[in-house]
Coordinates of N, CA and C and ligand atoms in Angstrom, one line a residue:
M13 N 30.0 18.2 2.4 CA 29.7 18.1 3.6 C 28.7 16.9 4.0
G14 N 28.9 16.1 4.9 CA 27.9 15.0 5.1 C 27.4 15.3 6.4
R15 N 26.3 14.4 6.8 CA 25.3 14.5 7.9 C 26.3 14.8 9.1
D16 N 27.2 13.5 9.4 CA 28.0 13.8 10.5 C 28.6 15.0 10.8
K17 N 29.3 15.6 9.8 CA 30.0 16.9 9.9 C 29.0 18.0 10.3
L18 N 27.9 18.1 9.6 CA 26.6 19.2 10.1 C 26.5 19.1 11.6
L19 N 26.2 17.8 12.0 CA 25.8 17.7 13.5 C 27.1 18.0 14.2
S20 N 28.4 17.9 13.9 CA 29.4 18.2 14.7 C 29.3 19.7 14.9
S21 N 29.3 20.3 13.7 CA 29.2 21.8 13.5 C 27.8 22.4 14.2
L22 N 26.9 21.6 14.6 CA 25.7 22.3 15.1 C 25.9 22.2 16.7
R23 N 26.8 21.2 17.0 CA 26.9 20.9 18.4 C 27.6 22.0 19.3
S24 N 28.4 22.9 18.5 CA 29.1 23.9 19.1 C 28.2 25.1 19.5
R25 N 26.8 25.1 18.8 CA 25.9 26.2 19.0 C 24.7 25.8 19.6
I26 N 24.3 24.5 19.5 CA 23.0 23.8 19.8 C 23.2 22.8 21.2
S27 N 22.6 23.1 22.4 CA 22.8 22.3 23.4 C 21.7 21.3 23.7
D28 N 20.5 21.6 23.2 CA 19.4 20.7 23.4 C 19.5 19.5 22.6
E29 N 19.6 18.2 23.3 CA 20.2 16.9 22.6 C 18.7 16.5 21.9
R30 N 17.5 16.8 22.3 CA 16.5 16.4 21.6 C 16.4 16.9 20.2
V31 N 16.8 18.4 20.1 CA 16.8 18.9 18.9 C 17.8 18.5 17.9
L32 N 19.1 18.2 18.4 CA 20.3 17.5 17.8 C 19.8 16.2 17.0
A33 N 19.0 15.5 18.1 CA 18.6 14.3 17.4 C 17.4 14.1 16.2
A34 N 16.7 15.4 16.4 CA 15.7 15.3 15.3 C 16.5 15.9 14.1
I35 N 17.3 16.7 14.0 CA 18.2 17.0 13.0 C 18.7 15.8 12.3
A36 N 19.3 15.1 13.3 CA 20.2 13.8 12.7 C 19.2 13.0 12.1
A37 N 18.1 13.0 12.4 CA 17.0 11.8 11.9 C 16.2 12.4 10.7
V38 N 16.2 13.7 10.4 CA 15.5 14.0 9.3 C 16.5 14.1 8.1
P39 N 16.2 13.5 7.0 CA 17.0 13.5 5.8 C 16.7 14.7 4.9
R40 N 17.5 15.9 5.1 CA 17.3 16.9 4.5 C 17.5 17.0 3.0
S41 N 18.1 15.8 2.5 CA 18.2 15.7 1.0 C 16.9 15.3 0.4
Q42 N 16.1 14.9 1.3 CA 14.6 14.5 0.6 C 13.8 15.7 0.5
F43 N 14.3 16.6 1.1 CA 13.5 18.1 1.0 C 13.9 19.0 -0.3
V44 N 15.3 18.8 -0.7 CA 15.7 19.9 -1.7 C 15.5 19.3 -3.3
D45 N 16.0 19.8 -4.3 CA 15.6 19.4 -5.4 C 16.7 18.1 -5.5
P46 N 16.4 17.1 -6.5 CA 17.4 16.1 -6.5 C 18.7 16.7 -6.9
E47 N 18.9 17.6 -7.7 CA 20.2 18.0 -8.2 C 20.8 18.6 -7.1
M48 N 20.3 19.1 -6.2 CA 21.0 19.6 -5.1 C 21.3 18.9 -3.8
A49 N 20.9 17.5 -4.0 CA 21.1 16.7 -2.8 C 22.4 16.6 -2.4
S50 N 23.6 16.9 -3.1 CA 24.7 16.7 -2.6 C 25.2 17.9 -1.6
A51 N 24.3 19.0 -1.7 CA 24.5 20.1 -1.0 C 23.4 20.1 0.3
A52 N 22.8 19.1 0.5 CA 21.9 19.1 1.3 C 22.3 19.2 2.9
Y53 N 23.5 18.7 3.1 CA 23.9 18.9 4.5 C 25.0 19.8 4.7
V54 N 25.0 21.0 3.8 CA 25.9 22.0 3.8 C 25.1 23.0 4.7
D55 N 25.6 23.6 5.8 CA 24.9 24.6 6.8 C 24.4 25.8 6.2
M56 N 23.8 25.7 5.0 CA 23.2 26.9 4.2 C 21.7 26.8 3.8
P57 N 21.1 28.0 3.6 CA 20.0 28.0 3.0 C 20.0 27.3 1.6
L58 N 19.0 26.7 0.9 CA 19.2 26.3 -0.3 C 17.8 26.6 -1.2
R59 N 17.9 26.8 -2.6 CA 16.7 27.1 -3.4 C 15.6 25.8 -3.5
I60 N 14.4 26.1 -3.3 CA 13.6 25.0 -3.3 C 12.4 25.3 -4.1
G61 N 12.8 26.2 -5.0 CA 11.6 26.6 -6.3 C 10.7 27.6 -5.9
G62 N 9.9 28.1 -6.7 CA 9.0 29.3 -6.4 C 9.7 30.4 -6.0
G63 N 10.9 30.8 -6.0 CA 11.8 31.8 -5.7 C 12.0 31.6 -3.9
Q64 N 11.7 30.5 -3.4 CA 11.8 30.4 -1.9 C 13.0 29.5 -1.6
T65 N 13.3 29.4 -0.3 CA 14.4 28.8 0.0 C 14.1 28.0 1.6
I66 N 14.8 26.9 1.5 CA 14.8 26.0 2.7 C 15.6 26.5 3.7
S67 N 15.4 26.7 4.9 CA 16.2 27.5 5.9 C 17.4 26.5 6.2
Q68 N 18.4 27.4 6.6 CA 19.7 26.8 7.1 C 19.4 26.0 8.5
P69 N 20.2 24.7 8.3 CA 19.9 23.9 9.5 C 20.1 24.4 10.9
T70 N 21.1 25.4 11.0 CA 21.4 26.1 12.1 C 20.1 26.7 12.8
I71 N 19.6 27.4 11.7 CA 18.4 28.6 12.1 C 17.2 27.6 12.6
V72 N 16.9 26.5 11.9 CA 15.7 25.6 12.1 C 16.3 25.0 13.8
A73 N 17.5 24.6 13.8 CA 17.8 24.1 15.2 C 17.6 25.1 16.2
R74 N 18.0 26.4 15.9 CA 17.8 27.5 17.1 C 16.4 27.8 17.3
M75 N 15.6 27.8 16.2 CA 14.2 27.9 16.6 C 13.5 26.9 17.1
C76 N 14.0 25.7 16.8 CA 13.4 24.5 17.6 C 13.8 24.6 19.2
E77 N 14.9 24.9 19.5 CA 15.5 25.0 20.8 C 14.7 26.1 21.5
A78 N 14.5 27.6 20.9 CA 13.7 28.3 21.4 C 12.1 28.2 21.7
L79 N 11.5 27.3 20.8 CA 10.2 26.9 20.9 C 9.8 25.8 21.8
Q80 N 11.0 24.9 22.3 CA 10.8 23.9 23.4 C 9.5 23.1 23.0
P81 N 9.5 22.6 21.9 CA 8.4 21.8 21.6 C 8.2 20.4 22.6
Q82 N 7.3 20.2 23.1 CA 7.2 18.7 24.1 C 6.3 17.7 23.4
P83 N 6.7 16.4 23.8 CA 6.3 15.5 23.2 C 4.8 15.3 22.9
S84 N 3.9 15.8 23.9 CA 2.5 16.0 23.5 C 1.9 17.2 22.9
D85 N 2.8 18.0 22.5 CA 2.4 19.3 22.0 C 1.7 19.3 20.5
R86 N 0.8 20.2 20.3 CA 0.2 20.6 18.9 C 0.9 21.6 18.4
V87 N 1.6 21.8 17.2 CA 2.2 22.7 16.7 C 1.9 23.4 15.3
L88 N 1.8 24.5 15.1 CA 1.6 25.1 13.8 C 3.0 25.6 13.4
D89 N 3.3 25.4 12.0 CA 4.4 25.8 11.4 C 4.0 26.5 10.2
I90 N 4.4 27.8 10.1 CA 3.9 28.9 8.9 C 4.8 29.1 8.0
G91 N 4.6 29.0 6.8 CA 5.6 29.1 5.8 C 6.5 27.9 5.7
T92 N 5.6 26.8 5.3 CA 6.0 25.3 5.3 C 7.2 25.0 4.3
G93 N 7.0 25.8 3.1 CA 8.0 25.7 2.0 C 8.2 24.0 1.8
S94 N 9.5 23.9 1.9 CA 9.9 22.2 1.4 C 9.5 21.2 2.5
G95 N 9.1 21.7 3.6 CA 8.4 20.8 4.8 C 9.6 20.3 5.5
Y96 N 10.7 20.7 5.2 CA 12.1 20.2 6.0 C 11.9 20.9 7.5
H97 N 11.5 22.1 8.0 CA 11.2 22.5 9.2 C 10.4 21.7 9.9
A98 N 9.0 21.5 9.2 CA 8.0 20.8 9.7 C 8.4 19.4 10.2
A99 N 9.2 18.9 9.3 CA 9.6 17.4 9.5 C 10.6 17.3 10.9
V100 N 11.5 18.2 11.1 CA 12.1 18.4 12.3 C 10.9 18.6 13.8
L101 N 10.3 19.6 13.5 CA 9.3 19.8 14.6 C 8.6 18.6 14.8
A102 N 8.2 17.8 13.8 CA 7.2 16.7 13.9 C 8.1 15.5 14.8
R103 N 9.2 15.5 14.7 CA 10.0 14.6 15.7 C 10.1 15.0 17.2
L104 N 9.6 16.4 17.4 CA 9.7 16.7 18.8 C 8.3 16.9 19.5
C105 N 7.2 16.9 18.6 CA 6.0 17.1 19.2 C 5.0 15.8 18.8
A106 N 3.8 16.2 19.1 CA 2.7 15.1 18.6 C 2.2 15.3 17.2
H107 N 1.8 16.7 17.0 CA 1.3 16.9 15.6 C 1.9 18.1 15.1
V108 N 2.0 18.3 13.9 CA 2.5 19.7 13.2 C 1.2 20.0 12.2
W109 N 0.6 21.2 12.2 CA -0.2 21.6 11.2 C 0.6 22.6 10.5
G110 N 1.1 22.3 9.1 CA 2.0 23.3 8.4 C 1.0 24.1 7.4
I111 N 1.5 25.3 7.2 CA 0.5 26.1 6.2 C 1.6 27.0 5.3
E112 N 1.2 26.9 4.1 CA 2.2 27.3 2.9 C 0.9 28.2 2.0
L113 N 1.6 29.2 1.6 CA 0.8 29.9 0.6 C 0.9 29.7 -0.8
D114 N 2.1 29.2 -1.3 CA 2.3 28.5 -2.6 C 1.6 27.3 -2.8
P115 N 0.5 26.9 -3.4 CA 0.0 25.7 -3.4 C 1.0 24.6 -4.0
Q116 N 1.8 25.0 -4.8 CA 2.8 23.9 -5.5 C 3.8 23.5 -4.6
L117 N 4.4 24.5 -3.6 CA 5.4 24.2 -2.7 C 4.6 23.2 -1.4
A118 N 3.4 23.5 -1.2 CA 2.8 22.9 -0.2 C 2.3 21.3 -0.8
M119 N 2.2 21.2 -2.0 CA 2.0 19.9 -2.6 C 3.1 19.0 -2.5
R120 N 4.2 19.7 -2.6 CA 5.7 19.1 -2.9 C 6.2 18.7 -1.3
A121 N 5.8 19.6 -0.5 CA 6.1 19.5 0.9 C 5.3 18.1 1.4
A122 N 4.1 18.0 1.0 CA 3.3 17.0 1.6 C 3.8 15.7 1.1
R123 N 4.3 15.6 -0.3 CA 5.0 14.5 -0.8 C 6.2 14.0 -0.1
S124 N 7.2 15.2 0.2 CA 8.4 15.0 0.7 C 8.3 14.3 2.1
L125 N 7.2 14.9 2.8 CA 6.8 14.3 4.0 C 6.8 12.8 4.1
A126 N 5.6 12.4 3.3 CA 5.2 11.2 3.1 C 6.4 10.4 2.8
R127 N 7.3 10.7 1.8 CA 8.3 9.7 1.3 C 9.3 9.7 2.5
A128 N 9.3 10.6 3.4 CA 10.5 10.5 4.7 C 9.7 9.6 5.6
G129 N 8.4 9.3 5.4 CA 7.8 8.5 6.3 C 7.4 9.2 7.6
I130 N 7.1 10.5 7.4 CA 6.6 11.4 8.7 C 5.1 11.4 8.4
D131 N 4.5 10.9 9.4 CA 3.1 10.8 9.4 C 2.2 11.8 10.4
N132 N 3.0 12.6 11.0 CA 2.0 13.6 11.9 C 2.2 14.9 11.6
V133 N 2.2 15.2 10.1 CA 2.4 16.7 9.6 C 1.1 16.7 8.7
T134 N 0.1 17.7 8.8 CA -0.8 18.1 8.1 C -0.5 19.3 7.3
V135 N -0.4 19.1 5.9 CA 0.0 20.5 5.0 C -1.2 21.0 4.7
L136 N -1.5 22.3 5.0 CA -2.5 23.2 4.5 C -2.1 24.3 3.5
T137 N -2.8 24.6 2.5 CA -2.6 25.8 1.8 C -3.1 27.1 2.1
G138 N -2.4 28.0 2.3 CA -3.4 29.4 2.6 C -2.3 30.4 3.3
D139 N -3.0 31.5 3.7 CA -2.2 32.5 4.4 C -2.1 32.1 5.6
G140 N -0.9 31.9 6.2 CA -0.7 31.6 7.3 C -0.6 32.7 8.5
S141 N -0.6 33.9 8.1 CA -0.4 35.2 8.7 C -1.7 35.1 9.7
L142 N -3.0 34.6 9.3 CA -4.0 34.6 10.1 C -4.2 33.3 10.8
G143 N -2.9 32.5 10.8 CA -3.1 31.2 11.7 C -4.1 30.4 11.3
V144 N -4.1 29.2 12.1 CA -5.2 28.2 11.6 C -6.5 28.0 12.8
P145 N -7.5 29.1 12.8 CA -8.2 29.2 13.8 C -9.2 27.8 14.1
E146 N -9.3 27.0 13.2 CA -9.9 25.9 13.2 C -9.4 24.8 14.2
Q147 N -7.9 24.8 14.2 CA -7.1 24.0 14.8 C -6.6 24.6 16.2
A148 N -6.9 26.0 16.6 CA -6.2 26.5 17.6 C -6.9 26.0 18.9
P149 N -6.5 26.1 20.2 CA -5.0 26.7 20.3 C -3.8 25.8 20.2
F150 N -2.6 26.5 19.9 CA -1.4 25.5 19.6 C -0.4 25.8 20.9
D151 N 0.2 24.7 21.2 CA 1.4 25.0 22.2 C 2.6 25.7 21.7
A152 N 2.8 25.6 20.4 CA 3.9 26.3 19.8 C 3.6 26.7 18.4
I153 N 4.1 27.8 18.1 CA 3.8 28.2 16.7 C 5.0 28.6 16.1
N154 N 5.6 28.2 14.9 CA 6.8 28.6 14.4 C 6.5 29.2 13.0
V155 N 7.2 30.5 12.9 CA 6.9 31.2 11.7 C 8.2 31.4 10.8
A156 N 8.3 31.0 9.7 CA 9.5 31.1 9.0 C 9.6 32.0 7.7
A157 N 8.8 33.3 7.9 CA 8.8 34.1 7.0 C 8.8 35.5 7.8
T158 N 9.2 36.7 7.3 CA 9.5 37.9 8.2 C 8.4 38.6 8.1
A159 N 7.7 38.9 9.5 CA 6.4 40.0 9.7 C 7.1 41.3 9.5
R160 N 6.5 42.3 9.1 CA 6.6 43.6 9.0 C 6.5 44.3 10.3
E161 N 7.3 45.0 11.0 CA 6.8 45.7 12.1 C 6.2 45.0 13.3
E162 N 5.2 44.4 13.0 CA 4.0 43.9 13.9 C 4.2 42.3 14.0
I163 N 4.0 41.8 15.0 CA 3.8 40.2 15.2 C 2.1 40.0 15.0
P164 N 1.8 39.4 14.1 CA 0.4 39.2 13.7 C -0.4 38.8 14.9
P165 N -1.4 39.6 15.1 CA -2.1 39.5 16.5 C -2.8 38.2 16.5
A166 N -3.2 37.7 15.3 CA -4.1 36.4 15.0 C -3.1 35.1 15.7
L167 N -1.9 35.4 15.4 CA -0.9 34.4 16.0 C -0.9 34.2 17.6
E168 N -0.7 35.3 18.2 CA -0.6 35.4 19.4 C -2.0 34.9 20.1
A169 N -2.8 35.2 19.4 CA -4.3 34.7 20.1 C -4.4 33.4 19.8
Q170 N -3.8 32.7 19.1 CA -3.9 31.3 18.8 C -3.0 30.4 19.7
L171 N -2.3 31.0 20.7 CA -1.5 30.4 21.6 C -2.1 29.7 22.6
A172 N -1.8 28.4 23.1 CA -2.5 27.9 24.3 C -1.8 28.7 25.5
P173 N -2.4 28.6 26.7 CA -1.6 29.0 27.8 C -0.3 28.4 28.3
G174 N 0.8 29.0 28.3 CA 2.1 28.6 28.4 C 2.6 28.2 26.9
G175 N 2.0 28.7 25.9 CA 2.6 28.5 24.6 C 3.6 29.3 24.3
R176 N 4.3 28.8 23.1 CA 5.6 29.9 22.5 C 5.3 30.0 21.1
L177 N 5.8 31.2 20.8 CA 5.7 31.4 19.2 C 6.9 32.1 19.0
V178 N 7.7 31.7 17.9 CA 8.8 32.3 17.3 C 8.8 32.8 16.0
V179 N 9.0 34.1 15.8 CA 8.8 34.6 14.6 C 9.8 35.9 14.3
P180 N 10.3 35.8 13.0 CA 11.3 36.7 12.6 C 10.4 38.3 12.3
V181 N 11.0 39.2 13.1 CA 10.1 40.6 12.8 C 11.1 41.5 12.3
A182 N 10.8 42.5 11.1 CA 11.5 43.3 10.6 C 11.3 44.9 11.3
R183 N 12.2 45.3 12.0 CA 11.9 46.8 12.2 C 13.0 47.6 11.6
G184 N 12.6 48.7 10.8 CA 13.7 49.4 9.9 C 14.4 48.4 9.1
R185 N 15.7 48.3 9.1 CA 16.7 47.5 8.3 C 16.8 46.3 8.7
Y186 N 16.6 45.9 10.1 CA 17.0 44.8 10.7 C 15.9 43.7 10.9
E187 N 16.1 42.5 11.0 CA 15.1 41.6 11.0 C 15.7 40.7 12.3
H188 N 15.1 40.5 13.7 CA 15.4 39.5 14.5 C 14.1 38.6 14.8
L189 N 14.8 37.5 15.3 CA 13.7 36.4 15.8 C 13.2 36.9 17.3
V190 N 11.7 37.0 17.3 CA 11.2 37.3 18.4 C 10.5 36.0 19.0
L191 N 10.8 35.6 20.2 CA 10.2 34.6 21.1 C 9.1 35.2 22.0
V192 N 8.0 34.8 21.8 CA 6.7 35.3 22.6 C 6.4 34.1 23.4
R193 N 6.0 34.1 24.8 CA 5.5 33.2 25.7 C 4.2 33.8 26.0
R194 N 3.2 32.9 26.2 CA 1.8 33.2 26.7 C 1.6 32.8 28.2
E195 N 1.2 33.6 28.8 CA 1.0 33.3 30.3 C -0.3 33.9 30.8
G196 N -1.3 33.0 30.6 CA -2.7 33.7 31.0 C -3.0 34.4 29.7
D197 N -3.2 35.8 30.1 CA -3.7 36.7 28.9 C -2.4 37.6 28.9
E198 N -1.2 37.4 29.3 CA 0.0 38.3 29.3 C 0.9 37.6 28.4
F199 N 1.4 38.4 27.5 CA 2.5 37.9 26.4 C 3.8 38.5 26.7
E200 N 4.6 37.7 27.1 CA 6.1 38.0 27.3 C 7.0 37.9 26.0
R201 N 7.6 39.2 25.6 CA 8.2 39.1 24.2 C 9.7 39.2 24.4
R202 N 10.6 38.5 23.7 CA 11.9 38.5 24.0 C 12.6 38.6 22.7
L203 N 13.6 39.5 22.3 CA 14.2 39.7 21.2 C 15.3 38.8 21.2
L204 N 15.7 37.9 20.2 CA 16.8 36.7 20.2 C 17.7 37.2 18.8
E205 N 18.4 36.5 18.3 CA 19.4 37.1 17.2 C 18.8 37.6 15.9
R206 N 19.9 38.3 15.4 CA 19.4 38.8 13.8 C 19.4 37.5 13.0
V207 N 18.2 37.7 12.1 CA 18.2 36.6 11.0 C 17.6 37.2 9.6
R208 N 17.7 36.6 8.5 CA 17.1 37.0 7.4 C 16.2 35.8 6.6
F209 N 15.1 36.3 6.4 CA 14.0 35.3 6.0 C 13.4 36.0 4.8
V210 N 12.5 35.3 4.0 CA 11.7 36.2 3.0 C 10.5 36.6 3.7
P211 N 10.0 37.5 3.2 CA 8.9 38.3 3.8 C 7.5 37.5 4.1
L212 N 6.9 37.5 5.0 CA 5.6 37.1 5.3 C 4.5 37.7 4.4
R213 N 4.0 37.2 3.4 CA 3.1 37.9 2.6 C 1.5 38.0 3.0
Ligands
LIG1 N1 10.2 26.4 6.6 C1 10.5 26.3 5.3 C2 11.3 27.5 4.4 C3 10.5 28.7 4.7 S1 10.6 29.9 3.3 C4 11.5 24.9 5.0 O1 11.8 24.3 5.9 O2 11.8 24.7 3.8 C5 9.3 30.9 3.8 C6 8.1 30.3 3.2 O3 6.8 31.2 3.6 C7 7.9 30.2 1.5 O4 7.8 28.8 1.0 C8 6.8 31.3 1.4 O5 5.9 30.8 0.3 C9 5.9 31.2 2.6 N2 5.0 32.2 2.9 C10 5.3 33.6 2.7 N3 4.2 34.1 3.4 C11 3.2 33.3 3.7 C12 1.9 33.4 4.2 N4 1.4 34.7 4.5 N5 1.4 32.3 4.7 C13 2.0 31.1 4.5 N6 3.2 31.0 4.0 C14 4.0 32.1 3.7

C-alpha cells in the first residue's frame, strides 16, 4: 500500500484537512526499521524495537483531530517512541516536546526527526507521566501509552487555559481515548473511541 492509498482510506474517517495534510507530508518510512519500510504506509501499528510499536496512522490522525493543535501552540507528546506521531504534531503547531522512557528509542526518534528535516521537536528522555513541568503550560498534550484507571494529575495540571489533553485510559478490560479540555480551573472530560496502546509505565 502506498502513501496515496493510505491517504484516501484516511479521508473516509478524518475530515480535518490540516491533519490529512500533515499525515501526507510526514514520511512514515523514515520512522520504522529499514526492513519494514515497505509496510510503512499500511494502516497498521508496526514494531519499532524495544518491544514497542509505532501507532497506526488512523489513530495518529484521530488523536490529532481531537487535540486540534493550532499553529502557535506548544505541544507535549508523551511516549514519543519512533517520533512519528511527534513529527505529525510538529506540522500542526509551533513546537513539540517529546518525552520517551526508553533512552535508545528517544535517541533514534531524535535522529529520525532530524533526518526527516523536522526541527521543531525537542526529544527528552524520562517519565512522561509526570509531564515536563519546566516547559509547562502546554496548549495540547498527547499521550500514546495507556494510563491505568486515572488520568495522571500532573498532566491536567500542566494544561494551559483552553488546553486539550488526549490520553488512553484503561478501566477494567477496556481502554478508551479520553479528551480533556481545561477551561479556567474546570476540566471537561469526554470519552472517545476504544483503542489499544502499550501501558504507560
Ligand atoms: N507515539 C509513538 C508510539 C508510542 S508506543 C510513535 O509514534 O512511534 C508508546 C511509547 O510510550 C513506548 O515507546 C514506551 O516506551 C513509551 N512509554 C511508556 N511509558 C512511558 C512513560 N511513563 N514516559 C514516557 N514514555 C513512556
